[in-house]
Amino acid sequence: MKNSSPCEKVIRRDIARTYPEHEFFREKDGPGQEGLFNVMKAYSLHDREVGYCQGSAFIVGLLLLQMPEEEAFAVLTRLMEDYRLREMYKPSMAELGLCMYQLESIVQELIPELHIHFQSQSFYTSMYASSWFLTLFTANLPLQLASRVMDLFLSEGMEMIFRISVAILQFCKEDLIQLDMEGMLKYFQKEMPSKCETDPDYLVTMTLQVKYNSKKMKKLEKDYTALKVKEHEELIEMRRLRTENRLLRQRIENLEQESSALADRLIQGQVSRAQEVEDNFTIKQELADLRDKEQTVKEELDLAYQQVRALSEAGSQPPSIENSSDNLIQSLQEELVVVKLREAEKDEIMQDLKGRIQELEEANKQLRETTPDKTLAQLQEELISVKLREAEANLSMKELRQKVSDLQIVWLQHLDESKAGSPLSSKKREKTLIMQLQEELISARMHEADAIAELKELHQKVMELEAQNQVTLNQITHQEEKVKTLHKTMDETVEREKDLQNQLKEEQIKYANLDSKIKEEQMLAKIKEVKHTQVIAELRQKIASLEAMSQEIMTVGQLRIRPDHMGSEDSKDLHEQVSDLKAEIVHLGTLNKKLTSAVAIQALQSPSSPICSLSKDSSLTNLSSLMELAMSRGNSFCDESLSKHLHIGNDQSQLTNKDLLNKNTKMNGEADS
């Protein structure tokens, strides 16, 4: 009591709840509560594995009503260790679960109607019977009836708690069948104690009539342990599967995020492709229109050339008109030279653009031919380089368009100047027609160059989009390969775990077989030792009986040899010695039987226990000498030398009698021990 217990606060809190209506425990800090606190604190320090359990306070309170604190503590320790209460009060409460399982099976067998009603109402055994086993009915029944239950428990053990539980259920069966779950809970708390108090003798007689099969209870205990082992294995498997499921969910979430990002990229690429397809379709339509216009312009030019040829063949012209036409032709030729120079420059620029486009196409081909094992950073660098080249091509195309627009402006200015000149006469109509045709031809070529530039730009855009598409495809294939590798690793880990589980089960089976073999060998060794001890005890018994018989033969020989010399008193003494020896023989036979049984039990309990042994050599030598003396007495009764030996034999017989008595006392002491 001088030490401090970690359960003191909990014990102080629960003391007021233990028998709150009893006078001995009602007063706060009174003798009842202090005694209860002292016993519970002392046991919590005595058995730290159990510590303190709330139900044990009711049992201690009932003991304190009958005895002082020290005796109550001693009785509590004996109840805990010898009556299976310690296993029930451990933190795991495995014994309580076993008792609930056994009681439920007994109720199912003996009271099937009530068991069906409990199952229909989802009313489990632990709801009403857990306090019965934890408090031994001290918290559920009145004190007088609880005292009788404690008497039965101390006399018969845990068997009586099962019997009393079944008897109470049989006694209250009619009332319980008519109630639901809440009603049954209230009934067990309030109405059941008063009903049991009305006729306690009838309840005790019902308890003694309840059938209890110890073999079936042991079988139920084995079934419960097997069930718990299976539940524990399933719980471990469930935890493992939950962890694996959580990891797989995380992987799935990561893969879903990656797949959603890739899907967004694919959707964007598809949308941009659709837009490009639409742009290409519109461009193709425009190109078709331009080709149609070009065809019509060519047809008109052919007609104009035919008209010019016809007019040139029609008639001759005056020299003044020829001079003016020559001047116009020269000026037109000079302008054509300038236009051709500009077209040559444009051709050079277009060739440069074509070379760059070919370089871009070659780079795209290399990107397509490369394996998708490259990292994402390399692909991004290549995409950046392609975009830089594309920007350079766009700049060059813009410069080309600017030059084309400058040519168009110069050409329009030339047309305005030619229109602002002197009005044409009737003679110069042919010349003006040629000029118009040439102007239309040049304008058509200008439009054609513009259209070719736009076509090159669109082709460049198509190449850029194809490069982006190839990059996305490479990324998708790379991610798919990662997903495949993850699935393979996951399958490999699952197979490894299955193999390890199979190996573990095989090792457990081998361990169980070895354990059973060792136990069998130990049992056989103990049986052999018991047999040896029994043989030794039988031999000792025979030796003792033979010694007693030899003593009897010696006394008979004395009676036969000297009947005349002996008086009546000596003969009476000899007869008394013979009767005493016979009684000693019977007594030695009974003692040897007890000795053999005690030695067998001791050998079974401890194979290394010491066994009291007598000296075989001395007993055998004494036996042989006694037998020789008896034979010599039977053959010659009148020989004086034999009489001397007989006197010596008498002295030796007295010594052997003393030895036998000492041996018998030793054997009696060993048998009693």
XYZ file of C-alpha atoms in Angstrom:
673
model
C 0.000 0.000 0.000
C 2.998 2.303 0.263
C 3.575 2.150 -3.501
C 1.575 4.215 -5.976
C -0.567 2.563 -8.645
C -1.336 4.056 -12.100
C -4.959 2.931 -11.635
C -5.676 4.924 -8.466
C -7.772 7.607 -10.149
C -9.937 5.079 -11.975
C -10.398 3.029 -8.775
C -11.437 6.144 -6.819
C -13.920 7.034 -9.525
C -15.550 3.584 -9.598
C -15.713 2.993 -5.818
C -18.829 5.140 -5.398
C -20.569 3.080 -8.139
C -19.936 -0.236 -6.331
C -22.954 -1.176 -4.175
C -24.160 2.458 -3.883
C -27.266 1.450 -1.866
C -25.484 -0.733 0.708
C -24.816 0.800 4.113
C -21.236 -0.477 4.345
C -20.208 1.182 1.027
C -22.524 4.200 1.047
C -20.423 6.594 3.157
C -17.707 8.458 1.258
C -14.180 7.695 2.567
C -15.796 5.267 4.982
C -14.398 1.890 6.021
C -16.141 0.072 3.161
C -14.871 2.349 0.410
C -11.373 2.525 1.932
C -11.133 -1.245 2.257
C -12.337 -1.690 -1.331
C -9.785 0.888 -2.518
C -6.941 -0.803 -0.622
C -7.688 -4.282 -2.012
C -8.116 -3.064 -5.614
C -4.961 -0.940 -5.459
C -2.940 -3.799 -3.950
C -4.053 -6.228 -6.663
C -3.332 -3.708 -9.449
C 0.259 -3.560 -8.145
C 0.431 -7.340 -7.558
C -0.687 -8.236 -11.102
C 0.332 -5.388 -13.393
C -0.726 -7.262 -16.541
C -4.351 -7.315 -15.389
C -4.210 -4.081 -13.416
C -7.737 -2.955 -12.645
C -11.012 -4.023 -14.227
C -14.332 -2.471 -13.263
C -16.200 -5.764 -12.731
C -13.730 -7.068 -10.142
C -14.767 -4.357 -7.626
C -18.172 -6.011 -7.097
C -16.520 -9.368 -6.276
C -14.142 -7.657 -3.813
C -17.075 -5.826 -2.209
C -18.911 -9.120 -1.618
C -15.738 -10.605 -0.077
C -15.265 -7.576 2.213
C -18.731 -8.174 3.643
C -17.473 -11.594 4.844
C -13.790 -11.064 5.788
C -11.058 -8.406 6.416
C -8.981 -6.740 3.732
C -5.948 -9.073 3.803
C -8.076 -12.207 3.502
C -10.174 -10.609 0.751
C -6.954 -9.847 -1.162
C -5.751 -13.445 -0.718
C -9.101 -14.871 -1.884
C -9.107 -12.503 -4.868
C -5.647 -13.685 -5.976
C -6.748 -17.330 -5.701
C -9.914 -16.596 -7.710
C -7.871 -14.879 -10.383
C -5.291 -17.641 -10.719
C -7.302 -20.843 -10.051
C -10.797 -19.966 -11.349
C -9.947 -18.529 -14.835
C -10.880 -14.956 -13.804
C -7.409 -13.593 -14.581
C -7.716 -14.506 -18.259
C -11.134 -12.865 -18.301
C -9.873 -9.563 -16.831
C -6.872 -9.182 -19.127
C -6.996 -6.197 -21.522
C -7.716 -8.469 -24.516
C -10.633 -10.212 -22.660
C -10.171 -13.301 -24.805
C -11.636 -15.568 -22.106
C -14.797 -13.427 -21.943
C -15.286 -13.802 -25.711
C -14.868 -17.565 -25.352
C -17.480 -17.670 -22.567
C -19.918 -15.662 -24.706
C -19.406 -18.097 -27.589
C -19.910 -21.141 -25.354
C -23.018 -19.685 -23.678
C -24.558 -18.819 -27.047
C -24.068 -22.408 -28.279
C -25.570 -23.801 -25.029
C -28.613 -21.518 -25.354
C -29.001 -22.571 -28.992
C -29.035 -26.215 -27.920
C -31.151 -26.036 -24.740
C -33.441 -23.032 -25.417
C -33.792 -22.860 -29.243
C -36.934 -20.684 -29.166
C -35.224 -17.973 -27.124
C -32.101 -18.180 -29.322
C -34.221 -17.620 -32.464
C -35.955 -14.659 -30.783
C -32.574 -13.123 -29.848
C -31.348 -13.481 -33.418
C -34.511 -11.952 -34.891
C -34.139 -8.934 -32.573
C -30.330 -8.673 -33.127
C -29.880 -9.152 -29.382
C -26.361 -10.506 -28.873
C -25.125 -12.552 -25.913
C -22.610 -9.917 -24.844
C -25.435 -7.397 -24.309
C -26.773 -9.221 -21.270
C -24.221 -11.870 -20.196
C -20.880 -10.016 -20.162
C -21.562 -8.499 -16.705
C -22.690 -11.939 -15.446
C -19.241 -13.424 -16.092
C -17.229 -10.323 -15.119
C -19.010 -9.773 -11.780
C -20.228 -13.365 -11.093
C -23.822 -12.010 -10.794
C -22.836 -9.740 -7.855
C -23.902 -6.647 -9.825
C -27.059 -8.239 -11.303
C -28.686 -10.162 -8.441
C -29.555 -9.257 -4.822
C -26.806 -9.840 -2.254
C -28.356 -12.957 -0.709
C -28.771 -14.681 -4.049
C -25.350 -13.394 -5.198
C -23.806 -14.956 -2.060
C -25.371 -18.322 -2.944
C -24.040 -17.970 -6.486
C -20.560 -17.270 -5.052
C -20.826 -20.410 -2.889
C -21.673 -22.489 -5.968
C -18.854 -20.870 -7.936
C -16.267 -21.552 -5.204
C -17.474 -25.153 -4.988
C -17.813 -26.075 -8.672
C -15.967 -23.395 -10.650
C -16.936 -21.601 -13.867
C -19.332 -24.437 -14.753
C -21.909 -23.073 -12.299
C -21.902 -19.618 -13.940
C -22.943 -21.247 -17.241
C -25.617 -23.270 -15.465
C -27.008 -20.268 -13.567
C -27.102 -18.232 -16.797
C -29.107 -20.942 -18.588
C -31.399 -21.349 -15.566
C -32.155 -17.593 -15.465
C -32.926 -17.605 -19.203
C -35.235 -20.604 -18.794
C -36.900 -18.966 -15.775
C -37.534 -15.712 -17.713
C -38.146 -17.239 -21.166
C -41.879 -16.456 -21.387
C -41.321 -12.790 -20.533
C -38.351 -12.350 -22.877
C -40.068 -13.811 -25.963
C -42.719 -11.058 -25.810
C -40.203 -8.160 -25.726
C -38.109 -6.382 -28.336
C -34.430 -5.473 -27.998
C -34.902 -2.325 -25.855
C -37.475 -4.072 -23.701
C -35.116 -7.009 -23.108
C -32.301 -4.651 -22.051
C -34.579 -2.951 -19.514
C -35.900 -6.334 -18.346
C -32.408 -7.685 -17.566
C -31.542 -4.498 -15.654
C -34.711 -4.059 -13.540
C -37.250 -6.908 -13.644
C -34.975 -9.964 -13.809
C -33.325 -9.456 -10.328
C -36.682 -9.029 -8.573
C -38.164 -12.074 -10.316
C -35.176 -14.242 -9.353
C -35.445 -12.979 -5.750
C -39.049 -14.205 -5.449
C -38.080 -17.902 -5.452
C -34.299 -18.417 -5.110
C -34.614 -22.090 -4.114
C -36.436 -22.922 -7.346
C -33.740 -21.071 -9.328
C -30.982 -23.078 -7.602
C -32.782 -26.378 -8.298
C -33.152 -25.388 -11.955
C -29.440 -24.551 -11.995
C -28.488 -28.002 -10.727
C -30.742 -29.646 -13.333
C -29.119 -27.866 -16.296
C -27.030 -30.214 -18.458
C -23.347 -29.343 -18.797
C -21.059 -31.353 -21.086
C -17.374 -30.629 -20.409
C -16.214 -32.429 -23.578
C -18.495 -30.295 -25.708
C -17.234 -27.155 -23.956
C -13.643 -28.116 -24.782
C -14.668 -28.705 -28.394
C -16.334 -25.277 -28.465
C -13.138 -23.777 -27.048
C -11.109 -25.345 -29.882
C -13.646 -24.092 -32.444
C -13.500 -20.589 -30.957
C -9.699 -20.485 -31.043
C -9.706 -21.707 -34.650
C -12.302 -19.060 -35.510
C -10.266 -16.325 -33.848
C -7.089 -17.431 -35.620
C -8.949 -17.337 -38.921
C -10.362 -13.894 -38.125
C -6.888 -12.669 -37.208
C -5.471 -13.978 -40.482
C -8.347 -12.386 -42.396
C -7.768 -9.110 -40.561
C -4.085 -9.168 -41.498
C -5.013 -9.982 -45.093
C -7.567 -7.158 -45.118
C -4.999 -4.676 -43.820
C -2.523 -5.789 -46.456
C -5.138 -5.533 -49.189
C -6.184 -2.097 -47.934
C -2.627 -0.830 -48.085
C -2.197 -2.299 -51.562
C -5.534 -0.807 -52.601
C -4.492 2.589 -51.277
C -1.197 2.433 -53.174
C -2.987 1.308 -56.322
C -5.498 4.121 -55.941
C -2.675 6.617 -55.681
C -1.092 5.151 -58.789
C -4.435 5.200 -60.582
C -4.974 8.827 -59.597
C -1.530 9.756 -60.887
C -2.157 7.854 -64.111
C -5.582 9.466 -64.471
C -4.037 12.899 -64.059
C -1.408 12.081 -66.653
C -4.005 10.578 -68.988
C -6.296 13.611 -68.523
C -3.392 15.931 -69.391
C -2.597 13.818 -72.435
C -6.260 13.739 -73.388
C -6.411 17.536 -73.155
C -3.367 17.755 -75.364
C -4.886 15.306 -77.827
C -8.154 17.223 -77.879
C -6.304 20.466 -78.475
C -4.310 18.803 -81.261
C -7.502 17.404 -82.810
C -9.177 20.818 -82.604
C -6.166 22.490 -84.196
C -6.109 19.754 -86.857
C -9.760 20.352 -87.618
C -9.111 24.064 -87.950
C -6.158 23.345 -90.211
C -8.262 21.010 -92.311
C -10.870 23.737 -92.686
C -8.196 26.302 -93.578
C -6.685 23.894 -96.096
C -10.102 23.299 -97.601
C -10.737 27.039 -97.979
C -7.245 27.538 -99.404
C -7.796 24.736 -101.895
C -11.049 26.340 -102.966
C -9.322 29.697 -103.422
C -6.537 28.019 -105.388
C -9.103 26.350 -107.593
C -10.783 29.720 -108.202
C -7.417 31.292 -109.010
C -6.625 28.499 -111.444
C -9.966 28.996 -113.118
C -9.281 32.720 -113.393
C -5.796 32.000 -114.727
C -7.284 29.677 -117.329
C -9.785 32.323 -118.401
C -7.010 34.964 -118.554
C -4.895 32.615 -120.689
C -7.805 32.075 -123.024
C -8.345 35.835 -123.302
C -4.609 36.334 -123.972
C -4.724 33.731 -126.738
C -7.675 35.536 -128.285
C -5.820 38.851 -127.991
C -2.719 37.381 -129.655
C -4.871 36.043 -132.452
C -6.470 39.470 -132.913
C -3.035 41.118 -132.939
C -1.798 38.721 -135.567
C -4.899 39.300 -137.618
C -4.493 43.074 -137.437
C -0.775 42.849 -138.240
C -1.544 40.747 -141.273
C -4.502 42.984 -142.290
C -2.653 46.027 -143.550
C 0.358 48.195 -143.431
C 0.567 51.293 -141.166
C 2.110 54.749 -141.766
C 5.733 55.306 -140.589
C 4.719 57.697 -137.828
C 2.592 55.053 -136.182
C 5.414 52.543 -136.507
C 7.851 54.945 -134.823
C 5.502 55.572 -131.931
C 4.807 51.867 -131.619
C 8.538 51.157 -131.610
C 9.043 53.657 -128.796
C 6.222 52.104 -126.815
C 7.614 48.658 -127.456
C 11.046 49.723 -126.228
C 9.612 51.302 -123.092
C 7.547 48.176 -122.480
C 10.604 46.027 -123.003
C 12.565 48.090 -120.474
C 9.752 47.726 -117.967
C 9.608 44.029 -118.679
C 13.352 43.795 -117.998
C 12.847 45.517 -114.655
C 9.934 43.199 -113.836
C 12.005 40.168 -114.802
C 14.818 41.332 -112.547
C 12.379 41.644 -109.708
C 10.949 38.217 -110.528
C 14.498 36.808 -110.493
C 14.989 38.288 -107.031
C 11.698 36.778 -105.957
C 12.764 33.436 -107.382
C 15.989 33.563 -105.352
C 14.015 34.377 -102.209
C 11.587 31.530 -102.972
C 14.493 29.135 -103.480
C 15.908 30.173 -100.112
C 12.501 29.546 -98.550
C 12.260 26.176 -100.249
C 15.693 25.252 -98.904
C 14.621 26.171 -95.379
C 11.375 24.236 -95.840
C 13.362 21.200 -96.978
C 15.566 21.535 -93.900
C 12.461 21.654 -91.728
C 11.034 18.615 -93.501
C 14.283 16.709 -92.983
C 14.253 17.654 -89.296
C 10.645 16.427 -89.028
C 11.600 13.173 -90.756
C 14.418 12.689 -88.252
C 11.981 13.317 -85.423
C 9.604 10.737 -86.878
C 12.372 8.176 -87.361
C 13.767 8.582 -83.831
C 12.664 6.049 -81.199
C 10.264 7.207 -78.475
C 12.806 6.444 -75.736
C 13.994 10.081 -75.588
C 13.099 12.117 -72.623
C 10.509 14.854 -72.556
C 13.162 17.556 -72.201
C 14.858 16.551 -75.485
C 11.512 16.595 -77.280
C 10.780 20.068 -75.921
C 14.197 21.338 -77.077
C 13.591 19.972 -80.573
C 10.149 21.578 -80.601
C 11.705 24.930 -79.607
C 14.271 24.668 -82.424
C 11.500 23.860 -84.939
C 9.524 26.875 -83.740
C 12.575 29.133 -84.133
C 13.043 27.933 -87.710
C 9.357 28.483 -88.316
C 9.650 32.053 -87.016
C 12.533 32.693 -89.429
C 10.479 31.308 -92.330
C 7.517 33.508 -91.326
C 9.757 36.576 -91.318
C 11.076 35.746 -94.784
C 7.512 35.205 -96.052
C 6.478 38.564 -94.634
C 9.410 40.248 -96.455
C 8.359 38.528 -99.687
C 4.783 39.726 -99.285
C 6.024 43.237 -98.586
C 8.035 43.186 -101.819
C 5.029 41.866 -103.752
C 2.848 44.633 -102.301
C 5.517 47.213 -103.293
C 5.466 45.855 -106.874
C 1.681 46.073 -106.918
C 1.836 49.717 -105.792
C 4.428 50.565 -108.470
C 2.346 48.847 -111.106
C -0.802 50.714 -110.075
C 1.090 54.025 -110.228
C 2.246 53.150 -113.741
C -1.327 52.373 -114.754
C -2.528 55.705 -113.359
C 0.198 57.605 -115.232
C -0.618 55.845 -118.480
C -4.326 56.675 -118.031
C -3.590 60.320 -117.218
C -1.730 60.794 -120.586
C -3.147 62.185 -123.863
C -6.360 60.612 -125.169
C -5.940 57.831 -127.634
C -6.810 58.341 -131.289
C -8.516 55.812 -133.447
C -5.215 54.814 -134.934
C -3.668 53.865 -131.564
C -6.397 51.483 -130.403
C -4.404 48.484 -131.483
C -1.436 49.607 -129.394
C -3.565 50.251 -126.333
C -5.089 46.768 -126.682
C -1.608 45.223 -126.563
C -0.793 47.332 -123.522
C -3.962 46.188 -121.748
C -3.178 42.557 -122.470
C 0.374 42.918 -121.158
C -0.891 44.657 -118.048
C -3.404 41.890 -117.415
C -0.673 39.292 -117.917
C 1.604 40.996 -115.407
C -1.223 41.372 -112.877
C -2.075 37.677 -113.297
C 1.535 36.744 -112.637
C 1.521 38.970 -109.570
C -1.572 37.207 -108.233
C 0.003 33.875 -109.009
C 3.152 34.771 -107.058
C 1.030 35.925 -104.122
C -0.941 32.684 -104.189
C 2.280 30.604 -104.308
C 3.622 32.502 -101.267
C 0.414 31.849 -99.333
C 0.577 28.174 -100.343
C 4.146 27.900 -99.041
C 3.101 29.532 -95.766
C 0.242 27.078 -95.356
C 2.543 24.171 -96.110
C 4.869 25.466 -93.414
C 1.981 25.546 -90.923
C 1.057 21.981 -91.837
C 4.600 20.834 -91.216
C 4.623 22.586 -87.830
C 1.391 20.893 -86.794
C 2.701 17.508 -87.878
C 5.803 18.062 -85.751
C 3.644 18.939 -82.724
C 1.512 15.855 -83.361
C 4.586 13.635 -83.514
C 5.852 15.065 -80.211
C 2.511 14.347 -78.513
C 2.459 10.811 -79.941
C 5.946 10.170 -78.583
C 4.873 11.418 -75.167
C 1.780 9.168 -75.239
C 3.801 6.083 -76.169
C 6.309 6.887 -73.428
C 3.515 7.142 -70.831
C 1.940 3.891 -72.054
C 5.256 2.104 -71.628
C 5.529 3.449 -68.066
C 2.017 2.212 -67.303
C 2.865 -1.244 -68.683
C 6.024 -1.454 -66.564
C 4.048 -0.440 -63.464
C 1.450 -3.154 -64.151
C 4.214 -5.734 -64.603
C 5.877 -4.773 -61.313
C 2.521 -4.899 -59.539
C 1.802 -8.397 -60.886
C 5.282 -9.562 -59.881
C 4.825 -8.250 -56.322
C 1.433 -9.988 -56.031
C 2.943 -13.293 -57.184
C 5.850 -12.913 -54.746
C 3.447 -12.288 -51.868
C 1.438 -15.390 -52.794
C 4.605 -17.510 -52.895
C 5.704 -16.172 -49.520
C 2.301 -16.920 -48.006
C 2.421 -20.495 -49.321
C 5.922 -20.965 -47.902
C 4.808 -19.599 -44.531
C 1.845 -22.013 -44.402
C 4.137 -24.957 -45.257
C 6.575 -23.958 -42.500
C 3.721 -23.685 -39.999
C 2.508 -27.190 -40.928
C 6.057 -28.589 -40.527
C 6.407 -26.865 -37.151
C 3.069 -28.324 -35.947
C 4.096 -31.835 -37.063
C 7.455 -31.582 -35.267
C 5.771 -30.298 -32.109
C 3.290 -33.205 -32.109
C 6.131 -35.737 -32.619
C 8.115 -34.270 -29.711
C 5.062 -34.411 -27.441
C 4.413 -38.042 -28.400
C 8.029 -38.973 -27.652
C 7.833 -37.246 -24.263
C 4.637 -39.107 -23.404
C 6.195 -42.464 -24.391
C 9.261 -41.730 -22.240
C 7.059 -40.874 -19.260
C 5.057 -44.102 -19.727
C 8.279 -46.149 -19.822
C 9.519 -44.492 -16.633
C 6.211 -45.251 -14.886
C 6.466 -48.905 -15.959
C 10.033 -49.152 -14.614
C 9.022 -47.619 -11.289
C 6.109 -50.041 -11.012
C 8.434 -53.044 -11.649
C 10.890 -51.771 -9.019
C 8.073 -51.318 -6.487
C 6.786 -54.849 -7.148
C 10.277 -56.324 -6.672
C 10.677 -54.467 -3.402
C 7.310 -55.715 -2.254
C 8.343 -59.313 -3.043
C 11.638 -58.879 -1.174
C 9.832 -57.557 1.904
C 7.289 -60.397 1.823
C 10.082 -62.986 1.443
C 11.963 -61.523 4.408
C 8.811 -61.686 6.498
C 8.216 -65.270 5.401
C 11.785 -66.188 6.342
C 11.255 -64.738 9.773
C 8.073 -66.770 10.130
C 9.922 -69.927 9.036
C 12.590 -69.290 11.636
C 10.060 -68.963 14.413
C 8.268 -72.125 13.265
C 11.601 -73.941 13.217
C 12.273 -72.864 16.758
C 8.909 -74.261 17.826
C 9.617 -77.554 16.090
C 13.154 -77.994 17.325
C 12.718 -77.279 21.042
C 9.176 -77.958 22.089
C 10.299 -79.652 25.380
C 12.744 -77.020 26.527
C 10.351 -74.176 25.998
C 7.772 -73.181 28.455
C 4.246 -72.094 27.859
C 5.267 -68.465 28.058
C 7.949 -68.916 25.387
C 5.508 -70.676 23.085
C 2.988 -67.933 23.592
C 5.648 -65.364 22.752
C 6.563 -67.230 19.610
C 2.924 -67.492 18.565
C 2.506 -63.783 19.186
C 5.600 -63.095 17.098
C 4.157 -65.208 14.261
C 0.856 -63.343 14.385
C 2.687 -60.004 14.521
C 4.762 -60.999 11.525
C 1.637 -61.950 9.558
C 0.049 -58.600 10.412
C 3.240 -56.847 9.359
C 3.185 -58.777 6.041
C -0.379 -57.565 5.354
C 0.554 -54.032 6.409
C 3.642 -54.097 4.178
C 1.514 -55.265 1.208
C -0.863 -52.322 1.596
C 2.011 -49.878 2.070
C 3.755 -51.181 -1.049
C 0.586 -50.728 -3.081
C 0.331 -47.140 -1.883
C 4.002 -46.662 -2.605
C 3.696 -47.927 -6.192
C 0.723 -45.623 -6.869
C 2.478 -42.627 -5.317
C 5.673 -43.327 -7.288
C 3.698 -43.646 -10.530
C 1.889 -40.339 -9.948
C 5.159 -38.612 -9.026
C 6.849 -39.983 -12.145
C 4.012 -38.732 -14.319
C 4.126 -35.270 -12.774
C 7.915 -34.940 -12.815
C 9.955 -37.512 -14.709
C 13.115 -36.408 -12.936
C 11.697 -36.925 -9.382
C 13.836 -39.015 -7.016
C 12.540 -42.478 -6.042
C 13.448 -44.014 -2.730
C 15.500 -47.126 -3.261
C 16.474 -49.957 -0.886
C 19.754 -51.837 -1.004
C 19.123 -54.861 -3.161
C 22.363 -56.654 -2.389
C 21.855 -56.709 1.391
C 18.217 -57.809 1.114
C 19.097 -60.618 -1.290
C 21.964 -61.867 0.865
C 19.761 -61.837 3.954
C 17.066 -63.682 2.038
C 19.459 -66.402 0.809
C 20.919 -66.957 4.314
C 17.448 -67.163 5.823
C 16.326 -69.688 3.215
C 19.398 -71.894 3.882
C 18.729 -71.815 7.614
C 15.094 -72.751 7.087
C 16.054 -75.721 4.907
C 18.625 -76.941 7.426
C 16.012 -76.722 10.214
C 13.506 -78.747 8.228
C 16.042 -81.545 7.567
C 17.657 -82.014 11.006
C 15.767 -80.975 14.107
C 18.094 -82.663 16.673
C 21.474 -81.457 15.583
C 23.211 -79.353 18.280
C 25.306 -77.446 15.802
C 22.118 -76.418 14.052
C 20.668 -75.283 17.344
C 23.685 -72.986 17.751
C 23.079 -71.633 14.263
C 19.434 -71.233 15.183
C 20.400 -69.179 18.226
C 22.557 -67.079 15.993
C 19.648 -66.947 13.563
C 17.416 -65.713 16.371
C 19.805 -62.902 17.068
C 19.985 -62.098 13.356
C 16.207 -62.336 13.084
C 15.865 -59.743 15.799
C 18.213 -57.515 13.871
C 16.360 -58.109 10.602
C 13.055 -57.373 12.340
C 14.410 -54.062 13.511
C 15.685 -53.326 10.000
C 12.302 -54.230 8.546
C 10.510 -51.977 11.024
C 12.887 -49.115 10.195
C 12.377 -49.705 6.494
C 8.600 -49.813 6.928
C 8.600 -46.534 8.856
C 10.724 -44.948 6.117
C 8.408 -46.242 3.414
C 5.342 -45.017 5.363
C 6.872 -41.548 5.636
C 7.683 -41.459 1.923
C 4.171 -42.656 0.991
C 2.607 -40.005 3.237
C 4.847 -37.335 1.704
